[in-house]
Short mmCIF file of C-alpha atoms in Angstrom, two decimals:
data_model
loop_
_atom_site.label_atom_id
_atom_site.label_comp_id
_atom_site.label_asym_id
_atom_site.label_seq_id
_atom_site.Cartn_x
_atom_site.Cartn_y
_atom_site.Cartn_z
CA UNK A 250 183.87 63.79 96.70
CA UNK A 251 182.69 60.74 94.76
CA UNK A 252 183.66 60.10 91.16
CA UNK A 253 180.06 60.71 90.05
CA UNK A 254 179.96 64.10 91.78
CA UNK A 255 183.41 65.05 90.51
CA UNK A 256 182.48 64.15 86.96
CA UNK A 257 179.16 66.02 87.09
CA UNK A 258 180.84 69.13 88.51
CA UNK A 259 183.59 69.03 85.90
CA UNK A 260 181.10 68.69 83.07
CA UNK A 261 178.95 71.54 84.36
CA UNK A 262 182.02 73.79 84.60
CA UNK A 263 183.20 72.92 81.08
CA UNK A 264 179.71 73.49 79.68
CA UNK A 265 179.66 76.93 81.29
CA UNK A 266 182.91 77.77 79.48
CA UNK A 267 181.33 76.48 76.27
CA UNK A 268 178.29 78.71 76.70
CA UNK A 269 180.54 81.73 77.23
CA UNK A 270 182.58 81.10 74.09
CA UNK A 271 180.71 78.91 71.61
CA UNK A 272 178.70 80.43 68.83
CA UNK A 273 181.83 82.28 67.82
CA UNK A 274 184.11 79.23 67.87
CA UNK A 275 183.27 75.93 66.17
CA UNK A 276 182.76 73.12 68.65
CA UNK A 277 185.69 71.08 67.41
CA UNK A 278 188.05 74.08 67.57
CA UNK A 279 186.66 74.98 70.98
CA UNK A 280 187.66 71.51 72.20
CA UNK A 281 191.28 72.20 71.22
CA UNK A 282 191.33 75.53 73.08
CA UNK A 283 189.88 74.03 76.26
CA UNK A 284 192.17 70.99 76.27
CA UNK A 285 195.20 73.13 75.40
CA UNK A 286 194.42 75.53 78.24
CA UNK A 287 193.79 72.66 80.63
CA UNK A 288 197.17 71.21 79.70
CA UNK A 289 198.87 74.60 80.12
CA UNK A 290 197.39 74.91 83.60
CA UNK A 291 198.48 71.40 84.56
CA UNK A 292 202.10 71.62 83.44
CA UNK A 293 202.36 75.05 85.09
CA UNK A 294 201.14 73.69 88.43
CA UNK A 295 203.17 70.53 88.07
CA UNK A 296 206.31 72.52 87.26
CA UNK A 297 205.78 74.96 90.15
CA UNK A 298 205.38 72.01 92.54
CA UNK A 299 208.92 70.97 91.58
CA UNK A 300 210.18 74.11 93.36
CA UNK A 301 207.49 74.77 95.97
CA UNK A 302 208.04 74.03 99.64
CA UNK A 303 207.12 75.70 102.93
CA UNK A 304 209.46 78.62 102.21
CA UNK A 305 209.10 78.90 98.43
CA UNK A 306 206.16 79.94 96.24
CA UNK A 307 207.59 79.62 92.75
CA UNK A 308 204.77 81.61 91.11
CA UNK A 309 205.66 84.70 93.15
CA UNK A 310 209.39 84.66 92.35
CA UNK A 311 210.95 87.12 89.88
CA UNK A 312 212.27 85.57 86.66
CA UNK A 313 215.66 87.15 87.37
CA UNK A 314 216.28 84.77 90.25
CA UNK A 315 216.49 81.81 87.85
CA UNK A 316 220.11 80.92 87.12
CA UNK A 317 221.23 78.87 84.10
CA UNK A 318 222.09 76.03 86.49
CA UNK A 319 218.57 76.02 88.00
CA UNK A 320 217.03 76.03 84.53
CA UNK A 321 219.21 73.19 83.22
CA UNK A 322 218.58 71.02 86.26
CA UNK A 323 214.81 71.51 85.95
CA UNK A 324 214.80 70.65 82.23
CA UNK A 325 216.76 67.45 82.87
CA UNK A 326 214.24 66.49 85.55
CA UNK A 327 210.90 67.69 84.14
CA UNK A 328 211.77 67.82 80.44
CA UNK A 329 210.84 71.51 79.96
CA UNK A 330 211.09 74.88 81.70
CA UNK A 331 208.57 77.60 82.63
CA UNK A 332 209.61 80.91 84.17
CA UNK A 333 207.44 82.18 87.07
CA UNK A 334 205.98 84.97 84.93
CA UNK A 335 204.93 82.39 82.31
CA UNK A 336 202.92 80.21 84.72
CA UNK A 337 199.23 79.77 84.02
CA UNK A 338 198.19 81.32 87.34
CA UNK A 339 200.02 84.57 86.59
CA UNK A 340 198.66 84.80 83.04
CA UNK A 341 195.12 83.99 84.25
CA UNK A 342 195.23 86.71 86.93
CA UNK A 343 195.81 89.41 84.29
CA UNK A 344 193.97 87.82 81.36
CA UNK A 345 191.05 90.27 81.26
CA UNK A 346 193.33 93.32 81.15
CA UNK A 347 196.10 91.99 78.92
CA UNK A 348 195.90 93.68 75.50
CA UNK A 349 198.63 91.34 74.21
CA UNK A 350 197.15 88.13 75.61
CA UNK A 351 197.09 86.19 72.34
CA UNK A 352 200.68 87.02 71.38
CA UNK A 353 201.93 86.58 74.96
CA UNK A 354 200.47 83.08 75.03
CA UNK A 355 202.00 82.24 71.66
CA UNK A 356 205.40 83.39 72.94
CA UNK A 357 205.04 81.39 76.17
CA UNK A 358 204.07 78.20 74.36
CA UNK A 359 207.00 78.62 71.98
CA UNK A 360 209.36 79.21 74.91
CA UNK A 361 208.17 76.10 76.77
CA UNK A 362 208.69 73.93 73.68
CA UNK A 363 212.07 75.42 72.78
CA UNK A 364 213.32 75.05 76.37
CA UNK A 365 213.77 71.34 75.62
CA UNK A 366 215.88 71.88 72.51
CA UNK A 367 219.12 69.95 72.76
CA UNK A 368 217.90 67.86 75.70
CA UNK A 369 216.70 64.25 75.83
CA UNK A 370 213.09 65.44 76.12
CA UNK A 371 213.14 67.51 72.91
CA UNK A 372 211.08 65.09 70.80
CA UNK A 373 208.53 64.66 73.61
CA UNK A 374 207.97 68.41 74.04
CA UNK A 375 208.26 69.72 70.49
CA UNK A 376 204.93 70.75 68.94
CA UNK A 377 202.82 70.10 72.04
CA UNK A 378 200.96 73.39 71.58
CA UNK A 379 200.77 73.20 67.79
CA UNK A 380 196.97 72.87 67.80
CA UNK A 381 196.48 75.75 70.26
CA UNK A 382 196.83 78.63 67.80
CA UNK A 383 196.17 81.75 69.88
CA UNK A 384 196.43 84.00 66.82
CA UNK A 385 193.89 82.02 64.77
CA UNK A 386 191.07 83.93 63.07
CA UNK A 387 188.77 81.22 64.40
CA UNK A 388 188.96 83.09 67.70
CA UNK A 389 187.85 86.34 66.05
CA UNK A 390 188.76 88.79 63.33
CA UNK A 391 190.36 91.38 65.60
CA UNK A 392 192.98 91.16 68.34
CA UNK A 393 190.36 92.40 70.78
CA UNK A 394 187.98 89.58 69.82
CA UNK A 395 190.75 86.99 70.12
CA UNK A 396 191.84 88.23 73.53
CA UNK A 397 188.28 88.39 74.82
CA UNK A 398 187.59 84.77 73.92
CA UNK A 399 190.96 83.52 75.10
CA UNK A 400 190.42 85.29 78.43
CA UNK A 401 187.04 83.59 78.83
CA UNK A 402 188.55 80.16 78.24
CA UNK A 403 191.50 80.85 80.54
CA UNK A 404 189.30 82.23 83.32
CA UNK A 405 186.96 79.28 82.91
CA UNK A 406 189.75 76.72 83.16
CA UNK A 407 191.23 78.65 86.09
CA UNK A 408 187.90 78.17 87.86
CA UNK A 409 187.86 74.40 87.40
CA UNK A 410 188.21 72.68 90.77
CA UNK A 411 190.87 70.21 89.74
CA UNK A 412 192.75 69.80 93.00
CA UNK A 413 195.67 67.41 92.73
CA UNK A 414 195.37 65.49 89.45
CA UNK A 415 196.78 62.30 90.95
CA UNK A 416 194.39 62.37 93.94
CA UNK A 417 191.20 62.69 91.92
CA UNK A 418 188.67 59.88 91.73
CA UNK A 419 188.30 60.38 87.97
CA UNK A 420 190.57 60.89 84.99
CA UNK A 421 190.01 64.64 84.76
CA UNK A 422 191.67 65.17 81.40
CA UNK A 423 190.10 62.00 79.99
CA UNK A 424 186.70 62.96 81.36
CA UNK A 425 186.98 66.47 79.95
CA UNK A 426 188.01 64.99 76.62
CA UNK A 427 185.21 62.41 76.64
CA UNK A 428 182.65 65.07 77.53
CA UNK A 429 183.81 67.38 74.74
CA UNK A 430 183.94 64.52 72.24
CA UNK A 431 180.42 63.36 73.09
CA UNK A 432 179.00 66.87 72.76
CA UNK A 433 180.83 67.71 69.56
CA UNK A 434 180.94 64.32 67.84
CA UNK A 435 178.31 65.45 65.33
CA UNK A 436 180.38 68.51 64.42
CA UNK A 437 183.56 66.48 64.28
CA UNK A 438 182.16 63.88 61.91
CA UNK A 439 184.57 61.04 61.42
CA UNK A 440 186.97 62.38 64.03
CA UNK A 441 184.51 61.87 66.87
CA UNK A 442 184.54 58.14 67.52
CA UNK A 443 187.48 57.18 65.37
CA UNK A 444 190.22 57.58 67.92
CA UNK A 445 188.52 57.79 71.28
CA UNK A 446 187.90 54.70 73.39
CA UNK A 447 185.44 55.23 76.28
CA UNK A 448 187.07 54.80 79.66
CA UNK A 449 184.90 51.82 80.61
CA UNK A 450 186.03 49.86 77.53
CA UNK A 451 189.63 51.01 78.07
CA UNK A 452 189.57 49.50 81.55
CA UNK A 453 188.47 46.13 80.21
CA UNK A 454 191.11 46.13 77.46
CA UNK A 455 193.88 47.06 79.91
CA UNK A 456 192.87 44.28 82.30
CA UNK A 457 192.74 41.73 79.49
CA UNK A 458 196.20 42.66 78.18
CA UNK A 459 197.84 42.58 81.61
CA UNK A 460 195.90 39.70 83.15
CA UNK A 461 198.02 37.65 85.58
CA UNK A 462 201.24 39.37 84.58
CA UNK A 463 202.90 40.47 87.81
CA UNK A 464 205.27 42.66 85.79
CA UNK A 465 205.41 43.76 82.16
CA UNK A 466 208.45 45.26 80.49
CA UNK A 467 206.39 47.93 78.70
CA UNK A 468 203.01 48.55 77.14
CA UNK A 469 202.31 49.54 73.52
CA UNK A 470 199.45 50.92 71.44
CA UNK A 471 200.05 50.93 67.66
CA UNK A 472 197.07 53.29 67.12
CA UNK A 473 197.49 55.35 70.26
CA UNK A 474 194.89 58.08 69.68
CA UNK A 475 194.81 60.32 72.75
CA UNK A 476 196.61 57.70 74.85
CA UNK A 477 193.57 56.66 76.87
CA UNK A 478 194.24 52.92 76.53
CA UNK A 479 197.85 53.23 77.66
CA UNK A 480 196.84 55.36 80.62
CA UNK A 481 194.16 52.93 81.76
CA UNK A 482 196.92 50.36 82.15
CA UNK A 483 198.63 52.77 84.54
CA UNK A 484 195.42 53.43 86.46
CA UNK A 485 194.52 49.76 86.75
CA UNK A 486 197.79 48.59 88.23
CA UNK A 487 200.56 49.75 90.55
CA UNK A 488 203.18 51.85 88.80
CA UNK A 489 206.00 49.35 89.35
CA UNK A 490 204.27 46.67 87.26
CA UNK A 491 205.11 48.55 84.03
CA UNK A 492 208.88 48.59 84.20
CA UNK A 493 210.08 50.44 81.12
CA UNK A 494 207.19 52.72 80.24
CA UNK A 495 204.52 53.52 77.67
CA UNK A 496 204.88 53.41 73.89
CA UNK A 497 202.58 54.31 71.03
CA UNK A 498 202.30 55.60 67.48
CA UNK A 499 199.54 57.82 66.09
CA UNK A 500 198.91 59.02 62.54
CA UNK A 501 196.68 62.01 63.38
CA UNK A 502 198.74 65.04 64.41
CA UNK A 503 196.12 66.52 66.73
CA UNK A 504 195.61 63.32 68.68
CA UNK A 505 199.36 62.65 68.68
CA UNK A 506 199.73 65.92 70.59
CA UNK A 507 196.86 65.00 72.90
CA UNK A 508 198.51 61.66 73.68
CA UNK A 509 201.76 63.36 74.68
CA UNK A 510 199.85 65.91 76.74
CA UNK A 511 198.00 63.09 78.43
CA UNK A 512 201.25 61.42 79.47
CA UNK A 513 202.41 64.59 81.21
CA UNK A 514 198.96 65.09 82.76
CA UNK A 515 199.31 61.69 84.41
CA UNK A 516 202.77 62.43 85.76
CA UNK A 517 204.48 60.06 83.35
CA UNK A 518 207.84 61.72 82.88
CA UNK A 519 209.32 62.24 79.42
CA UNK A 520 211.84 59.41 79.95
CA UNK A 521 209.03 56.92 80.66
CA UNK A 522 207.03 57.32 77.46
CA UNK A 523 207.65 57.46 73.74
CA UNK A 524 204.82 58.49 71.42
CA UNK A 525 205.65 58.68 67.72
CA UNK A 526 203.85 60.43 64.85
CA UNK A 527 203.29 58.46 61.66
CA UNK A 528 201.57 55.60 59.85
CA UNK A 529 202.12 52.45 61.91
CA UNK A 530 201.39 50.10 59.01
CA UNK A 531 203.70 51.72 56.45
CA UNK A 532 206.36 53.32 58.63
CA UNK A 533 206.46 51.73 62.11
CA UNK A 534 208.64 53.77 64.45
CA UNK A 535 208.98 51.56 67.51
CA UNK A 536 210.33 48.28 66.15
CA UNK A 537 213.58 48.73 68.06
CA UNK A 538 211.64 48.59 71.33
CA UNK A 539 209.84 45.28 70.73
CA UNK A 540 208.85 42.85 72.07
CA UNK A 541 206.13 44.21 74.36
CA UNK A 542 204.55 42.22 77.19
CA UNK A 543 201.26 44.10 76.86
CA UNK A 544 199.62 45.59 73.76
CA UNK A 545 196.32 47.46 73.76
CA UNK A 546 194.64 49.01 70.74
CA UNK A 547 191.49 50.35 69.16
CA UNK A 548 192.63 50.79 65.55
CA UNK A 549 190.39 52.57 63.03
CA UNK A 550 187.71 50.30 61.60
CA UNK A 551 188.14 49.10 58.01
CA UNK A 552 190.34 51.95 56.80
CA UNK A 553 192.02 51.76 53.42
CA UNK A 554 195.75 51.14 53.17
CA UNK A 555 198.30 50.57 50.41
CA UNK A 556 198.34 46.79 50.94
CA UNK A 557 199.27 44.78 47.85
CA UNK A 558 200.07 47.95 45.88
CA UNK A 559 203.36 47.95 47.81
CA UNK A 560 205.06 44.72 46.74
CA UNK A 561 207.61 44.92 49.56
CA UNK A 562 205.00 44.56 52.30
CA UNK A 563 204.44 40.82 51.72
CA UNK A 564 208.07 40.32 52.80
CA UNK A 565 207.66 42.49 55.89
CA UNK A 566 208.36 40.50 59.08
CA UNK A 567 204.96 41.54 60.42
CA UNK A 568 202.89 40.25 57.50
CA UNK A 569 205.01 37.56 55.83
CA UNK A 570 204.15 34.73 58.28
CA UNK A 571 200.47 34.90 57.28
CA UNK A 572 201.39 34.62 53.60
CA UNK A 573 198.84 37.25 52.60
CA UNK A 574 198.16 40.95 53.19
CA UNK A 575 194.97 42.41 54.59
CA UNK A 576 192.68 43.74 51.81
CA UNK A 577 193.47 47.25 50.57
CA UNK A 578 189.96 48.36 51.49
CA UNK A 579 190.08 46.92 55.01
CA UNK A 580 193.30 47.26 57.02
CA UNK A 581 191.92 45.71 60.23
CA UNK A 582 194.00 42.53 60.08
CA UNK A 583 197.10 44.52 59.15
CA UNK A 584 196.88 46.12 62.61
CA UNK A 585 196.26 42.70 64.18
CA UNK A 586 199.32 41.14 62.51
CA UNK A 587 201.42 44.18 63.41
CA UNK A 588 200.43 43.81 67.07
CA UNK A 589 201.13 40.08 67.05
CA UNK A 590 204.59 40.68 65.59
CA UNK A 591 205.42 43.14 68.39
CA UNK A 592 204.10 40.85 71.16
CA UNK A 593 206.48 39.05 73.50
CA UNK A 594 206.35 35.30 74.08
CA UNK A 595 204.69 35.78 77.49
CA UNK A 596 202.48 38.75 76.67
CA UNK A 597 198.93 39.46 75.55
CA UNK A 598 197.39 41.85 73.06
CA UNK A 599 193.80 43.05 73.44
CA UNK A 600 192.47 44.71 70.27
CA UNK A 601 189.08 46.23 69.48
CA UNK A 602 187.92 44.82 66.13
CA UNK A 603 185.14 45.34 63.62
CA UNK A 604 182.94 42.18 63.66
CA UNK A 605 183.13 41.61 59.88
CA UNK A 606 186.78 40.52 59.96
CA UNK A 607 185.83 37.38 61.88
CA UNK A 608 183.66 35.82 59.19
CA UNK A 609 184.49 37.33 55.80
CA UNK A 610 186.28 35.21 53.18
CA UNK A 611 189.29 35.91 50.98
CA UNK A 612 192.50 37.26 52.48
CA UNK A 613 190.87 37.79 55.87
CA UNK A 614 189.95 34.11 56.08
CA UNK A 615 193.56 33.17 55.25
CA UNK A 616 194.84 35.43 58.02
CA UNK A 617 192.38 33.86 60.47
CA UNK A 618 193.69 30.44 59.37
CA UNK A 619 197.24 31.53 60.20
CA UNK A 620 196.17 32.85 63.62
CA UNK A 621 194.16 29.75 64.54
CA UNK A 622 196.60 27.16 63.16
CA UNK A 623 199.41 28.77 65.13
CA UNK A 624 197.22 28.95 68.24
CA UNK A 625 197.54 32.72 68.72
CA UNK A 626 193.85 33.48 69.39
CA UNK A 627 193.05 33.14 73.08
CA UNK A 628 189.59 34.75 73.20
CA UNK A 629 187.07 36.63 71.09
CA UNK A 630 184.64 38.76 73.09
CA UNK A 631 181.47 40.28 71.66
CA UNK A 632 180.48 43.50 73.43
CA UNK A 633 177.16 45.32 73.59
CA UNK A 634 176.21 47.79 70.84
CA UNK A 635 176.43 51.56 71.24
CA UNK A 636 179.39 51.62 73.63
CA UNK A 637 181.45 53.96 71.43
CA UNK A 638 180.84 57.55 70.39
CA UNK A 639 179.99 57.90 66.73
CA UNK A 640 178.98 54.30 66.06
CA UNK A 641 176.32 51.90 67.32
CA UNK A 642 178.29 48.83 66.16
CA UNK A 643 178.60 45.97 68.64
CA UNK A 644 182.38 45.65 68.47
CA UNK A 645 184.52 42.64 69.41
CA UNK A 646 187.72 42.38 71.41
CA UNK A 647 190.36 40.01 70.06
CA UNK A 648 192.81 38.68 72.66
CA UNK A 649 196.07 37.35 71.22
CA UNK A 650 198.66 35.27 73.05
CA UNK A 651 201.86 33.44 72.15
CA UNK A 652 201.96 31.29 75.30
CA UNK A 653 198.79 29.20 75.08
CA UNK A 654 199.11 25.57 76.17
CA UNK A 655 195.86 24.24 74.70
CA UNK A 656 194.80 24.29 71.06
CA UNK A 657 191.46 25.84 71.92
CA UNK A 658 189.83 29.25 71.53
CA UNK A 659 187.42 30.88 73.95
CA UNK A 660 184.32 32.78 72.83
CA UNK A 661 182.42 35.16 75.14
CA UNK A 662 179.11 36.81 74.30
CA UNK A 663 179.04 39.90 76.55
CA UNK A 664 176.47 41.72 74.43
CA UNK A 665 173.43 40.85 76.55
CA UNK A 666 171.66 43.16 78.97
CA UNK A 667 173.52 41.59 81.91
CA UNK A 668 176.77 43.10 80.61
CA UNK A 669 176.01 46.80 80.22
CA UNK A 670 174.05 49.70 81.67
CA UNK A 671 171.76 51.64 79.36
CA UNK A 672 172.25 55.41 79.52
CA UNK A 673 170.75 58.29 77.55
CA UNK A 674 173.16 58.42 74.61
CA UNK A 675 175.40 55.41 75.01
CA UNK A 676 175.57 52.08 76.76
CA UNK A 677 178.22 51.79 79.49
CA UNK A 678 180.29 48.99 80.98
CA UNK A 679 180.15 49.33 84.75
CA UNK A 680 182.86 47.89 87.07
CA UNK A 681 180.65 44.89 87.86
CA UNK A 682 180.33 44.09 84.15
CA UNK A 683 184.10 44.30 83.65
CA UNK A 684 184.65 42.11 86.69
CA UNK A 685 182.25 39.47 85.39
CA UNK A 686 183.81 39.42 81.92
CA UNK A 687 187.28 39.09 83.45
CA UNK A 688 186.14 36.24 85.68
CA UNK A 689 184.78 34.36 82.66
CA UNK A 690 187.94 35.11 80.68
CA UNK A 691 190.14 33.83 83.51
CA UNK A 692 188.19 30.67 84.34
CA UNK A 693 187.45 29.64 80.75
CA UNK A 694 184.25 28.13 82.16
CA UNK A 695 181.34 26.99 80.02
CA UNK A 696 178.27 29.18 80.49
CA UNK A 697 175.05 28.61 78.55
CA UNK A 698 174.36 31.48 76.15
CA UNK A 699 177.49 33.35 77.33
CA UNK A 700 180.78 31.48 76.96
CA UNK A 701 182.31 28.38 75.44
CA UNK A 702 185.74 27.06 74.46
CA UNK A 703 186.14 25.37 71.06
CA UNK A 704 188.88 23.06 69.76
CA UNK A 705 190.82 24.76 66.99
CA UNK A 706 190.22 21.84 64.62
CA UNK A 707 186.48 22.49 64.96
CA UNK A 708 187.10 26.12 64.04
CA UNK A 709 189.06 24.95 61.01
CA UNK A 710 186.12 22.75 59.96
CA UNK A 711 183.96 25.90 60.18
CA UNK A 712 186.11 27.75 57.60
CA UNK A 713 188.05 29.47 60.40
CA UNK A 714 185.00 31.51 61.34
CA UNK A 715 185.74 33.37 64.58
CA UNK A 716 182.36 35.01 65.11
CA UNK A 717 181.13 34.60 68.67
CA UNK A 718 177.59 33.93 67.43
CA UNK A 719 178.84 30.87 65.52
CA UNK A 720 179.77 29.11 68.77
CA UNK A 721 177.77 30.67 71.60
CA UNK A 722 174.08 29.85 71.27
CA UNK A 723 171.88 32.91 71.60
CA UNK A 724 169.38 32.75 74.41
CA UNK A 725 165.81 32.41 73.19
CA UNK A 726 164.02 35.32 74.83
CA UNK A 727 160.68 34.55 73.24
CA UNK A 728 157.79 33.81 75.56
CA UNK A 729 157.37 30.10 76.31
CA UNK A 730 153.93 28.91 75.21
CA UNK A 731 152.12 26.07 76.99
CA UNK A 732 150.30 24.40 74.06
CA UNK A 733 147.95 22.36 76.26
CA UNK A 734 146.91 25.44 78.21
CA UNK A 735 146.59 27.44 75.00
CA UNK A 736 144.29 24.79 73.47
CA UNK A 737 142.07 24.93 76.56
CA UNK A 738 141.84 28.69 76.26
CA UNK A 739 141.00 28.41 72.57
CA UNK A 740 138.30 25.80 73.29
CA UNK A 741 136.79 28.04 75.95
CA UNK A 742 136.83 31.02 73.60
CA UNK A 743 135.23 29.01 70.77
CA UNK A 744 132.50 27.85 73.15
CA UNK A 745 131.79 31.44 74.16
CA UNK A 746 131.63 32.48 70.51
CA UNK A 747 129.17 29.67 69.73
CA UNK A 748 126.92 30.74 72.61
CA UNK A 749 127.12 34.36 71.47
CA UNK A 750 126.15 33.36 67.91
CA UNK A 751 123.15 31.39 69.22
CA UNK A 752 122.02 34.38 71.23
CA UNK A 753 122.35 36.65 68.20
CA UNK A 754 120.32 34.16 66.06
CA UNK A 755 117.53 34.17 68.67
CA UNK A 756 117.46 37.97 68.70
CA UNK A 757 117.29 38.12 64.90
CA UNK A 758 114.34 35.63 64.84
CA UNK A 759 112.40 37.72 67.36
CA UNK A 760 112.97 40.87 65.28
CA UNK A 761 111.77 39.09 62.12
CA UNK A 762 108.56 37.92 63.83
#
């Protein structure tokens, strides 16, 4: 089945679940129940596969057959444990008739999380189901109501034709998430587009960050969201290219859980990822793991932060080299400087940025001066508008490097119609568009109206403006007028008007006579 068909079928199935349940459950809450159930199904199937062979069907075994040694070995390997009776398939089979469904699920989720207590995987498993509250009144006011709606979601997810997650042509969890986000973005308000990066843009960012690196030690996202950017790096390249795993930090608890779920959904074992909860700018958790050969990020646009109100931050190793902190009302460059500080000498960082940071004055100009004078900006890419859910802004991608050999900066205008496909709600980067942008990025070739490379001293003369439009001339799409031909047409028209006036004068004279 093609990716287009798989995606369409998945979306139709999810929408059917939505129609069965929504109206009683807010769209944003419904998203959590579907994704939580999808995750429960995946880890159940993945865990059962650890035991299954031609002679063994783990789901049909009695719990009593599990010895402490079997359980411990499985936890050390998979990071968690699920008894046969707790598997999704067994719960789904009896969901419609289970009068204790909501409390049974709560107990199962608690047991899965607590199974990791005292093991190396504890921090990766703890709280994974925190947002899937099966006893919530949002599911209904009575136990019967709760169970009825939970059963509908479980039966719906059980009916999804997921096959083997790794063999699918699409990112099933990511596609389900993107579909739910796009349909509930209005309900979610600020949450909709703030942390989700469309898969097409994620692919481009991953390729930029890992371009021409045959191996990277590890990959990092300081504003990890649901983990989609990190996972695109895995999908774009062979597993062995990322040697030591995937790292990220996320401030939003719900998306922090989604990111950890997403790692498991993509068969990244607990010992190959580390996702931390917290404010990256104020309390970075992964400094001991730097430097990183690849950094990808779509930090929140122009969020407020403590900035200069915390006098210790100007001495922070991440911000001190620039000599100034990002404005308190716009933390964009704080994320940029953080990423640069965590970048290895051979690596690249590809960061989605709000366009305003590239031309505004004040502290942001001083930070741009530091970046340009130290030759850390490799490329600034302007993308088409309306690529992201929740905003029509034409965002930029900033590519940072510490290994440039020339004191020049590349600018690419990929906002034209040749670089995106127009769809109903959003524009989309297709594989051919990504390939073309990457070819331009790699070659550093000069292309009229699309790409140019500018000496850094010229950028300095231009007040360290890094806006693509300041260096790449916009193509004049206005119709070309042939003045000579136009004058002939005008002369012909005037002549016709004169003849018409003469005719009218003759008619008027005849009437008067």
